[in-house]
CSV table of C-alpha atoms and ligand atoms in Angstrom, one decimal:
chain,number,residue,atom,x,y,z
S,1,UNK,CA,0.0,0.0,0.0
S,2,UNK,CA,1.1,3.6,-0.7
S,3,UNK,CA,2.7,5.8,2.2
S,4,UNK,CA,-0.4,8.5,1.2
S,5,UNK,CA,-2.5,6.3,2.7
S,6,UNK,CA,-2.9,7.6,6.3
S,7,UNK,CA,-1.8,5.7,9.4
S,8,UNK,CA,-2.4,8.0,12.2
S,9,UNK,CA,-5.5,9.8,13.3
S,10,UNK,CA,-3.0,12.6,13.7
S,11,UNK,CA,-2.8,13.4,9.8
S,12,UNK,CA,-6.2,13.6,9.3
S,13,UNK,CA,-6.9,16.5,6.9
S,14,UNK,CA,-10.4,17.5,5.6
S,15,UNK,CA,-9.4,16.2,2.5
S,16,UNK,CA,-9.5,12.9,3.8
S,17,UNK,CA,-11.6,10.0,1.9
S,18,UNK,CA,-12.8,6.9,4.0
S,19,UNK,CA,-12.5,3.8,2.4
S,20,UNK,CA,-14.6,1.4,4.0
S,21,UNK,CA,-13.6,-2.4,3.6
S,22,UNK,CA,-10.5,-0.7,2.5
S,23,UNK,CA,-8.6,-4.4,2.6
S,24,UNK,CA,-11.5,-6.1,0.8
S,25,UNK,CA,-11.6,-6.9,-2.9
S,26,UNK,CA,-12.8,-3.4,-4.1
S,27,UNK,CA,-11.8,-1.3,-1.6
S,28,UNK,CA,-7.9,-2.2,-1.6
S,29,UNK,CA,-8.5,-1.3,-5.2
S,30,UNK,CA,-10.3,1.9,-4.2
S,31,UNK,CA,-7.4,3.1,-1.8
S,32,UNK,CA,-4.8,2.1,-4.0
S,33,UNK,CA,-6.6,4.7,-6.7
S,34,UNK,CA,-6.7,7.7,-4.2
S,35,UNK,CA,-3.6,7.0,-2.8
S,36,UNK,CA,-1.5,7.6,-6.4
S,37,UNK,CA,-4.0,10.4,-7.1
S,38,UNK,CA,-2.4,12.2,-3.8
S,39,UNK,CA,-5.7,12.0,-2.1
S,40,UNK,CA,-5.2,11.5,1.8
S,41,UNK,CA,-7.0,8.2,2.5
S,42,UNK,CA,-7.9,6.2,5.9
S,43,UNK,CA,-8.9,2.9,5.7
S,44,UNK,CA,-12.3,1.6,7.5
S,45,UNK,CA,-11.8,-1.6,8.9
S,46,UNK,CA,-11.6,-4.0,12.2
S,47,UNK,CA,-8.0,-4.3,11.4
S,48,UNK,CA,-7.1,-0.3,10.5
S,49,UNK,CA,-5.5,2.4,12.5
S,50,UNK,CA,-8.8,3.6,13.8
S,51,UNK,CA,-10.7,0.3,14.2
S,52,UNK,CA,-13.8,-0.2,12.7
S,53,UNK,CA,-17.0,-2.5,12.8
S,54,UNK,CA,-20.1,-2.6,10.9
S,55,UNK,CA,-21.3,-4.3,14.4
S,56,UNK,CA,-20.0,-2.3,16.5
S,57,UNK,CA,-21.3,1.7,16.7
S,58,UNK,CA,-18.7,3.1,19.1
S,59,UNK,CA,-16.3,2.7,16.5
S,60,UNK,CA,-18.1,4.8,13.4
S,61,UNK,CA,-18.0,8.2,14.9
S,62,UNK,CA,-14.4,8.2,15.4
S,63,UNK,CA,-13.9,7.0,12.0
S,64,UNK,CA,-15.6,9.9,10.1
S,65,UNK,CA,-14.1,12.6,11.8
S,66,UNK,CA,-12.3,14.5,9.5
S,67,UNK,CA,-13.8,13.0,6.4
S,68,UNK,CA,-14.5,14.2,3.4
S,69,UNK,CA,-16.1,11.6,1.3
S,70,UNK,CA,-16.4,7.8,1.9
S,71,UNK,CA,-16.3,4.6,-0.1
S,72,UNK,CA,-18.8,2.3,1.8
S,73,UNK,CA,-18.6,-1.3,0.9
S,74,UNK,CA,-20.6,-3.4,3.6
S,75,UNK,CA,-19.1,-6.7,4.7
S,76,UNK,CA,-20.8,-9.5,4.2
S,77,UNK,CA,-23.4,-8.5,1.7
S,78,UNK,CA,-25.8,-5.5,1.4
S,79,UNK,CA,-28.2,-8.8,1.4
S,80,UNK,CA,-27.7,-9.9,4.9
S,81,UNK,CA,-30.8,-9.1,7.1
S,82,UNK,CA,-30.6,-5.7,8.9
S,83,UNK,CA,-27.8,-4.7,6.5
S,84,UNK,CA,-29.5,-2.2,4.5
S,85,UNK,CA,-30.7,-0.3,8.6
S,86,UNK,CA,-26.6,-0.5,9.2
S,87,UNK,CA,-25.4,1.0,6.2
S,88,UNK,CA,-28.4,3.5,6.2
S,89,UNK,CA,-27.6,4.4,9.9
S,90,UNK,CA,-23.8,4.7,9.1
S,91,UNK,CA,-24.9,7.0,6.2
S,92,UNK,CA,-27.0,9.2,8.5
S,93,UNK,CA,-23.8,9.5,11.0
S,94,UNK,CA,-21.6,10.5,8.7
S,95,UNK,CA,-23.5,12.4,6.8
S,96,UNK,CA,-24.3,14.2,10.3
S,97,UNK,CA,-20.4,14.8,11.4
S,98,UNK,CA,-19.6,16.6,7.9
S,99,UNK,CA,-18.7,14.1,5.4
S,100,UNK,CA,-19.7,15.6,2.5
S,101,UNK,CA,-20.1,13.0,-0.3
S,102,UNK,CA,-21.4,9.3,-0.1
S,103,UNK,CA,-20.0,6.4,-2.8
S,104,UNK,CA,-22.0,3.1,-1.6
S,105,UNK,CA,-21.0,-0.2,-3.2
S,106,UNK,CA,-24.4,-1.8,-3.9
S,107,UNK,CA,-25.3,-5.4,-6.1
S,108,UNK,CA,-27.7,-5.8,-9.0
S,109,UNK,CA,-31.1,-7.0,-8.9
S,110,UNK,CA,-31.2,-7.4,-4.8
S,111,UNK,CA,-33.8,-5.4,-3.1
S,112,UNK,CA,-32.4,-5.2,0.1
S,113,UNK,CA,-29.4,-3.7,-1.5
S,114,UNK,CA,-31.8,-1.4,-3.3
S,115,UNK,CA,-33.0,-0.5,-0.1
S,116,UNK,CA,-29.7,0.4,1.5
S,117,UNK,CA,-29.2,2.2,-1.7
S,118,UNK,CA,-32.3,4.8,-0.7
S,119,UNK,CA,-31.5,5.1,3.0
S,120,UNK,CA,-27.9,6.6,1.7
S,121,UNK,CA,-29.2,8.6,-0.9
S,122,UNK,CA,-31.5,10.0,2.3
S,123,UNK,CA,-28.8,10.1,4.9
S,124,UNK,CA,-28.0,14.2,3.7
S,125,UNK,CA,-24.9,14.0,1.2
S,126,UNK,CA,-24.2,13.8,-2.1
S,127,UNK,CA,-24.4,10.4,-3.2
S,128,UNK,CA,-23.5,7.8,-5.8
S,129,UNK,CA,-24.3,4.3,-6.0
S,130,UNK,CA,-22.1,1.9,-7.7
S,131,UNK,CA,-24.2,-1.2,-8.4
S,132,UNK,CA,-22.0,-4.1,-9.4
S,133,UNK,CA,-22.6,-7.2,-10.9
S,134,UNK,CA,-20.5,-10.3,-10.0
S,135,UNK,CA,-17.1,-9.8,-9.3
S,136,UNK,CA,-14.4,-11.5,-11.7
S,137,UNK,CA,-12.0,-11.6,-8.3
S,138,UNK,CA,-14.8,-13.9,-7.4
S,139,UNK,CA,-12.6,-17.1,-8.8
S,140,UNK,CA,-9.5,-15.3,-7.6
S,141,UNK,CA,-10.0,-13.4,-4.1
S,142,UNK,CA,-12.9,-15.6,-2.4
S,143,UNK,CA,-14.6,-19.0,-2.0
S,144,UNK,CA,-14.2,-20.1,-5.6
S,145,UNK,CA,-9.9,-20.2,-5.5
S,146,UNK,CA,-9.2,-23.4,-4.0
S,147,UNK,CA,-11.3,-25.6,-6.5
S,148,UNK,CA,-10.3,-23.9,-9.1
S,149,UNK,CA,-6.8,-25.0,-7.8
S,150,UNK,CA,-8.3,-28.4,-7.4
S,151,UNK,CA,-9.4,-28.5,-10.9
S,152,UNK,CA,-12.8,-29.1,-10.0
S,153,UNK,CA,-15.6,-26.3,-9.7
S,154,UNK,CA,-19.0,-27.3,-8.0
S,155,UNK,CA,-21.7,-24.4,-7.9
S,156,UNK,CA,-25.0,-24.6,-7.4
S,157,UNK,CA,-25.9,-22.7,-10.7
S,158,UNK,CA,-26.6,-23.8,-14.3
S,159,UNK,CA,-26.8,-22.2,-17.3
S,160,UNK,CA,-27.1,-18.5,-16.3
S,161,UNK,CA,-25.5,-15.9,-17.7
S,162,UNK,CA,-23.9,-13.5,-16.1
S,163,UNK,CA,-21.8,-10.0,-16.9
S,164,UNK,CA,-19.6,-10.7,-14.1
S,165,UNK,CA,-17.6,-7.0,-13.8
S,166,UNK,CA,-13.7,-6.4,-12.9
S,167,UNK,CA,-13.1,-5.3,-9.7
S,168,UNK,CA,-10.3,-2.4,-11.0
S,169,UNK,CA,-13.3,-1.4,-13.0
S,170,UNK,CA,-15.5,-1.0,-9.8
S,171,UNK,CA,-12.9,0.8,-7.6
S,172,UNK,CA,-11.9,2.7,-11.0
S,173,UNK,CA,-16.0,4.1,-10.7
S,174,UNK,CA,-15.6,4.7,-7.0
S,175,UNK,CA,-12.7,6.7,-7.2
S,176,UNK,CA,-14.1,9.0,-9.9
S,177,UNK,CA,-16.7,9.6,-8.0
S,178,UNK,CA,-15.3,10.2,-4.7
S,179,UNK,CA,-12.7,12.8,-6.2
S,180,UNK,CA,-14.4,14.4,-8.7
S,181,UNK,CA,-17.6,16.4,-9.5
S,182,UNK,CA,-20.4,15.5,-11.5
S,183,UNK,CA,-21.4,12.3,-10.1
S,184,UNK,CA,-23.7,13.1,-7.4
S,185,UNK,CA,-27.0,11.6,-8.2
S,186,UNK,CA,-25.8,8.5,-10.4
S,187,UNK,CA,-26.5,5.2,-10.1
S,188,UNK,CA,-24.0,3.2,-11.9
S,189,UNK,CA,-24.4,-0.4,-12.7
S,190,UNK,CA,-21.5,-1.7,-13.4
S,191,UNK,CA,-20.7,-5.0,-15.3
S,192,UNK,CA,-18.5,-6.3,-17.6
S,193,UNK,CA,-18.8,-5.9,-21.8
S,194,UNK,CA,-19.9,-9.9,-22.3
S,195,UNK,CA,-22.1,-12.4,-20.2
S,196,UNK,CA,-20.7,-15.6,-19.5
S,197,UNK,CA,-22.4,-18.9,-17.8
S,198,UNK,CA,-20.0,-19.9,-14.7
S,199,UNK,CA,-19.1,-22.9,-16.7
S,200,UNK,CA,-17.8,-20.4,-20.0
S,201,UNK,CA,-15.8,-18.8,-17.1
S,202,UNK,CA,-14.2,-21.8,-15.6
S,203,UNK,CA,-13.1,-22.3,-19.3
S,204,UNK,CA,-11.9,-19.2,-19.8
S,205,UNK,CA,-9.9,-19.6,-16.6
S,206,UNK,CA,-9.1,-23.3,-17.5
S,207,UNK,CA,-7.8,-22.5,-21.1
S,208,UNK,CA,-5.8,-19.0,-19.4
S,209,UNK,CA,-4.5,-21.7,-16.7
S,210,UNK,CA,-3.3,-24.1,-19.1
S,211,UNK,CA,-4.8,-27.2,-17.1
S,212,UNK,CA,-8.1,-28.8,-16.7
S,213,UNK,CA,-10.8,-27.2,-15.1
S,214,UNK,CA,-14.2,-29.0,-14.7
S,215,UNK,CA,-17.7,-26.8,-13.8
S,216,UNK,CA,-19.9,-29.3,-11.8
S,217,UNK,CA,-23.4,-28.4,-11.1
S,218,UNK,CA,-25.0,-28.9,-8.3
S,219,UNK,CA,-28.4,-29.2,-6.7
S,220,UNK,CA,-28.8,-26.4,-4.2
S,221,UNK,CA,-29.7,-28.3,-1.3
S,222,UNK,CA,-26.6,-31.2,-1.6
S,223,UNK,CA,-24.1,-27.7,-1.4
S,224,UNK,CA,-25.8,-26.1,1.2
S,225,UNK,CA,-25.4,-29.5,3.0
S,226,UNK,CA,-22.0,-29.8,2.1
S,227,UNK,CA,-21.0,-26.3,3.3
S,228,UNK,CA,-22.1,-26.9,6.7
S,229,UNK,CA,-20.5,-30.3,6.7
S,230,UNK,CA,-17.3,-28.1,6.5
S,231,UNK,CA,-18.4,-26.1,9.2
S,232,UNK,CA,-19.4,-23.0,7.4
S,233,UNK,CA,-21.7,-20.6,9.6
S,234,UNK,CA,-25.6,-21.2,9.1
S,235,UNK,CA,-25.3,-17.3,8.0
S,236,UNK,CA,-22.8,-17.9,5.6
S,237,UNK,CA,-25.1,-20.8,4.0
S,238,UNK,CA,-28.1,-18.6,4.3
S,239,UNK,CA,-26.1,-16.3,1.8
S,240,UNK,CA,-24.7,-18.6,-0.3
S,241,UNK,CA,-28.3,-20.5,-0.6
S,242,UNK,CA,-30.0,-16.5,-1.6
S,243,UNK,CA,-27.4,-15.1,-3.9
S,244,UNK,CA,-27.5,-18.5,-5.7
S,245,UNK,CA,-31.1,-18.9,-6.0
S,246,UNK,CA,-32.9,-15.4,-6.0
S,247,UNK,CA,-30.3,-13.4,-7.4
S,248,UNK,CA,-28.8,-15.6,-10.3
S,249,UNK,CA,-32.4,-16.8,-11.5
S,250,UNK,CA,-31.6,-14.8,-14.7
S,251,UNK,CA,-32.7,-11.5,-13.5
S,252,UNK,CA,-29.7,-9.7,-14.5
S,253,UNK,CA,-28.6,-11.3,-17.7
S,254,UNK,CA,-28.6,-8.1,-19.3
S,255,UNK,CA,-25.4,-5.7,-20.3
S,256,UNK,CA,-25.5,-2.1,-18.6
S,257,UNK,CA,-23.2,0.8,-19.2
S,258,UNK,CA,-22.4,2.1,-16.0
S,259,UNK,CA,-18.4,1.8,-17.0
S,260,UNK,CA,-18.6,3.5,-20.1
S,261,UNK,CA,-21.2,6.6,-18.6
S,262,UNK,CA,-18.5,6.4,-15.4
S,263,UNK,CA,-15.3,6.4,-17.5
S,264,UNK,CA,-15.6,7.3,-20.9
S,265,UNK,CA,-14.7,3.7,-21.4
S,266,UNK,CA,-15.6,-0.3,-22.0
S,267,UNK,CA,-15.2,-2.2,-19.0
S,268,UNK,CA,-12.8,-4.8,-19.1
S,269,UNK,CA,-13.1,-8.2,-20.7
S,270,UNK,CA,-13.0,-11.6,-18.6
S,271,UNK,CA,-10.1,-12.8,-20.9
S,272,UNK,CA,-8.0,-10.4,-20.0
S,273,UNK,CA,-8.2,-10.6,-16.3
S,274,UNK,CA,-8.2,-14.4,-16.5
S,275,UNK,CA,-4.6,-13.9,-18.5
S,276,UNK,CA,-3.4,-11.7,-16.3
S,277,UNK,CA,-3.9,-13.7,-12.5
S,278,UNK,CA,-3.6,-17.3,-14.6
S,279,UNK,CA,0.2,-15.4,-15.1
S,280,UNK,CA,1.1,-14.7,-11.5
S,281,UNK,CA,0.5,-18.5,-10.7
S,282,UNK,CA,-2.2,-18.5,-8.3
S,283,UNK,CA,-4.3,-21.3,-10.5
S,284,UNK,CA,-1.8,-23.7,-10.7
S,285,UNK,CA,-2.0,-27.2,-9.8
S,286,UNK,CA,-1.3,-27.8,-6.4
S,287,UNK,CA,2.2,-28.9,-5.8
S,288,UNK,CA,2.4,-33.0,-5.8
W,316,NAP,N1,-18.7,-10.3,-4.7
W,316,NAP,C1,-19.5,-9.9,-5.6
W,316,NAP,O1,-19.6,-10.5,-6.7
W,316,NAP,C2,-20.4,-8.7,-5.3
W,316,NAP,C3,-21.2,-8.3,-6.3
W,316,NAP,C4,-22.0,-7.1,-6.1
W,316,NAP,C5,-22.0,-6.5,-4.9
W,316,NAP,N2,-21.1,-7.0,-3.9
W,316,NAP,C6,-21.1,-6.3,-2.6
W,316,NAP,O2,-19.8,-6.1,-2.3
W,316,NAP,C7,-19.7,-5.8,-0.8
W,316,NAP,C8,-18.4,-6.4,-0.3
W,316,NAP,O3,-17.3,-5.6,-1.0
W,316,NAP,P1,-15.9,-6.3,-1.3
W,316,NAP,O4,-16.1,-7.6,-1.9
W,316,NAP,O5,-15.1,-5.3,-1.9
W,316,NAP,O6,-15.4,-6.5,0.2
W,316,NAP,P2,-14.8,-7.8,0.8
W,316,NAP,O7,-13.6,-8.2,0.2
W,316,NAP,O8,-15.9,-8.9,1.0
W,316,NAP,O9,-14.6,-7.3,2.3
W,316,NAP,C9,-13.5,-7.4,3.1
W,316,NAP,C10,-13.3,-6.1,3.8
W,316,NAP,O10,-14.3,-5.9,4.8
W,316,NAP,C11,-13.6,-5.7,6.0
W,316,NAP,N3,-14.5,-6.2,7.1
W,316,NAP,C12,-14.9,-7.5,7.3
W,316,NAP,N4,-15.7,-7.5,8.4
W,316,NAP,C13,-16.0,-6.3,8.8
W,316,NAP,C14,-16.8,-5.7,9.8
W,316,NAP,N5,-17.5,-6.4,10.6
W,316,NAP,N6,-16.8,-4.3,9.9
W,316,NAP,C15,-16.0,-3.5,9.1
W,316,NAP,N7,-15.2,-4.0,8.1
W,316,NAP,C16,-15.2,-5.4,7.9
W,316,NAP,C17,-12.3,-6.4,5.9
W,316,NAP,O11,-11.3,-5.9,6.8
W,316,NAP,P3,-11.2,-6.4,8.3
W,316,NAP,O12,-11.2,-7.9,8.3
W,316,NAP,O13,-9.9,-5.8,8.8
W,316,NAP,O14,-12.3,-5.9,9.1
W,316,NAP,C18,-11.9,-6.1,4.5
W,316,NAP,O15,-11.4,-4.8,4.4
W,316,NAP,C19,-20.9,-6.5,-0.2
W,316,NAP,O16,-21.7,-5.5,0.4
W,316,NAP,C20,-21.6,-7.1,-1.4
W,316,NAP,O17,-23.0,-7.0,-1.3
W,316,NAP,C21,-20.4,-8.1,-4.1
């Protein structure tokens, strides 16, 4: 990470942009941006020089102070129950203590996210929702890296297509909108320039690997049961179980522009992102 990003309360300046989830998948990406634009940025996390929780109130107030504009990207999901009330209620705070500007990190075709999405665009800022669809980093920053590295993918999905979206192309969004005029009222959704079905993506990522990757699907129920067979948290199946089945019915197997109206650009293409992490190594076969 860049020295610009800040490591003590003590150089808070009122330039200062919050990143929340600023470790996370878009928001490293999203602090990264600022930081080699020369914006002063403070991350928002449980780990981060000034602590902070989702879960925990005490610690938002002292995280805001000083802020100009924030980069809120809820952990777990925007879908979890009573997510949209936390987000909305963080809004309202910060919104409150003089933060000026709002960039919420919201996911396509979910109404709870949709309803997190109103409560910040009411919390008394100017706002901007980024509404993503799947991530790319998906098969390489989350639950779907190890079988990919064990050559076998099981998901409870068939058939769908999806325009899953690079995460640089999120955070590129984010930034933009956090550091520069003209974006207050937008609602971005973002996803990538082709839909693909997860098993045209574990090709991609197969053929980018240079070794066989199978797509196996699966009946919901027999993964739920196998996730908490491996000791995954009933929430954490709850989620799996609703993303899998309400969200990827085919609801949003449709191309948007939200890069392109953002940026001035097209959104990258799965190809090339497949390329580029099948290059550092992390899909190879695991060592004998
Ligand atoms: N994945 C997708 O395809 C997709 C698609 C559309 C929308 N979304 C939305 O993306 C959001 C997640 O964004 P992301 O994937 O960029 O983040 P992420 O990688 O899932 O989040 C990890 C970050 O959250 C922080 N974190 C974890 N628990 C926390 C807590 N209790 N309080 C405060 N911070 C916490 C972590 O730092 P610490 O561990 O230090 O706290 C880390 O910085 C969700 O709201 C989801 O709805 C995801």
């Amino acid at each position: 990470m860049s020295n610009s990003v800040e490591t003590t309360a003590a150089t808070t300046s009122n330039d200062t942009v919050l990143v929340t989830g600023g470790t996370g998948k878009t928001g490293r990406r999203v602090a990264e941006l600022l930081a080699a634009r020369g914006v002063p940025t403070r991350i928002g996390s449980r780990s981060a020089e000034i602590p902070f929780d989702w879960n925990d109130r005490s610690t938002w107030k002292p995280v805001v102070q000083g802020v100009r504009a924030a980069y809120l990207a809820y952990y777990p999901d925007l879908a979890v129950p009573g997510a949209a009330e936390t987000v909305g209620a963080f809004a309202k705070l910060a919104a409150e203590e003089g933060v000026e500007r709002l960039v919420v990190l919201s996911g396509r075709g979910e109404p709870e996210a949709q309803q997190a999405e109103q409560l910040v665009m009411a919390a008394g800022a100017q706002w901007t929702v980024v509404r993503a669809a799947w991530f790319f980093q998906n098969f390489s920053e989350n639950f779907m890296v190890d079988p990919v590295i064990q050559g076998e993918v099981a998901l409870p999905v068939d058939g769908v297509l999806e325009p899953f979206v690079d995460a640089d192309d999120i955070a590129e969004v984010a930034a933009v909108a956090l550091t520069e005029d003209g974006h207050h009222g937008e609602i971005y959704e973002v996803t990538g320039p082709r839909m693909l079905t997860f098993a045209e993506a574990i090709g991609e990522i197969a053929a980018a690997a240079g070794r066989p990757v199978e797509f196996v699907p699966v009946p919901m129920d027999a993964y739920a049961q196998v996730l908490t067979e491996l000791g995954e948290p009933d929430e954490v199946v709850w989620l799996i179980r609703y993303l899998f089945t309400e969200v990827l019915d085919g609801r949003n197997s449709h191309l948007t522009d939200g890069v392109k109206r953002a940026l001035g650009r097209e959104p990258r293409d799965f190809t090339e992102y497949a390329r580029s992490v099948a290059a550092t190594g992390l899909w190879n076969a695991p060592a004998e």
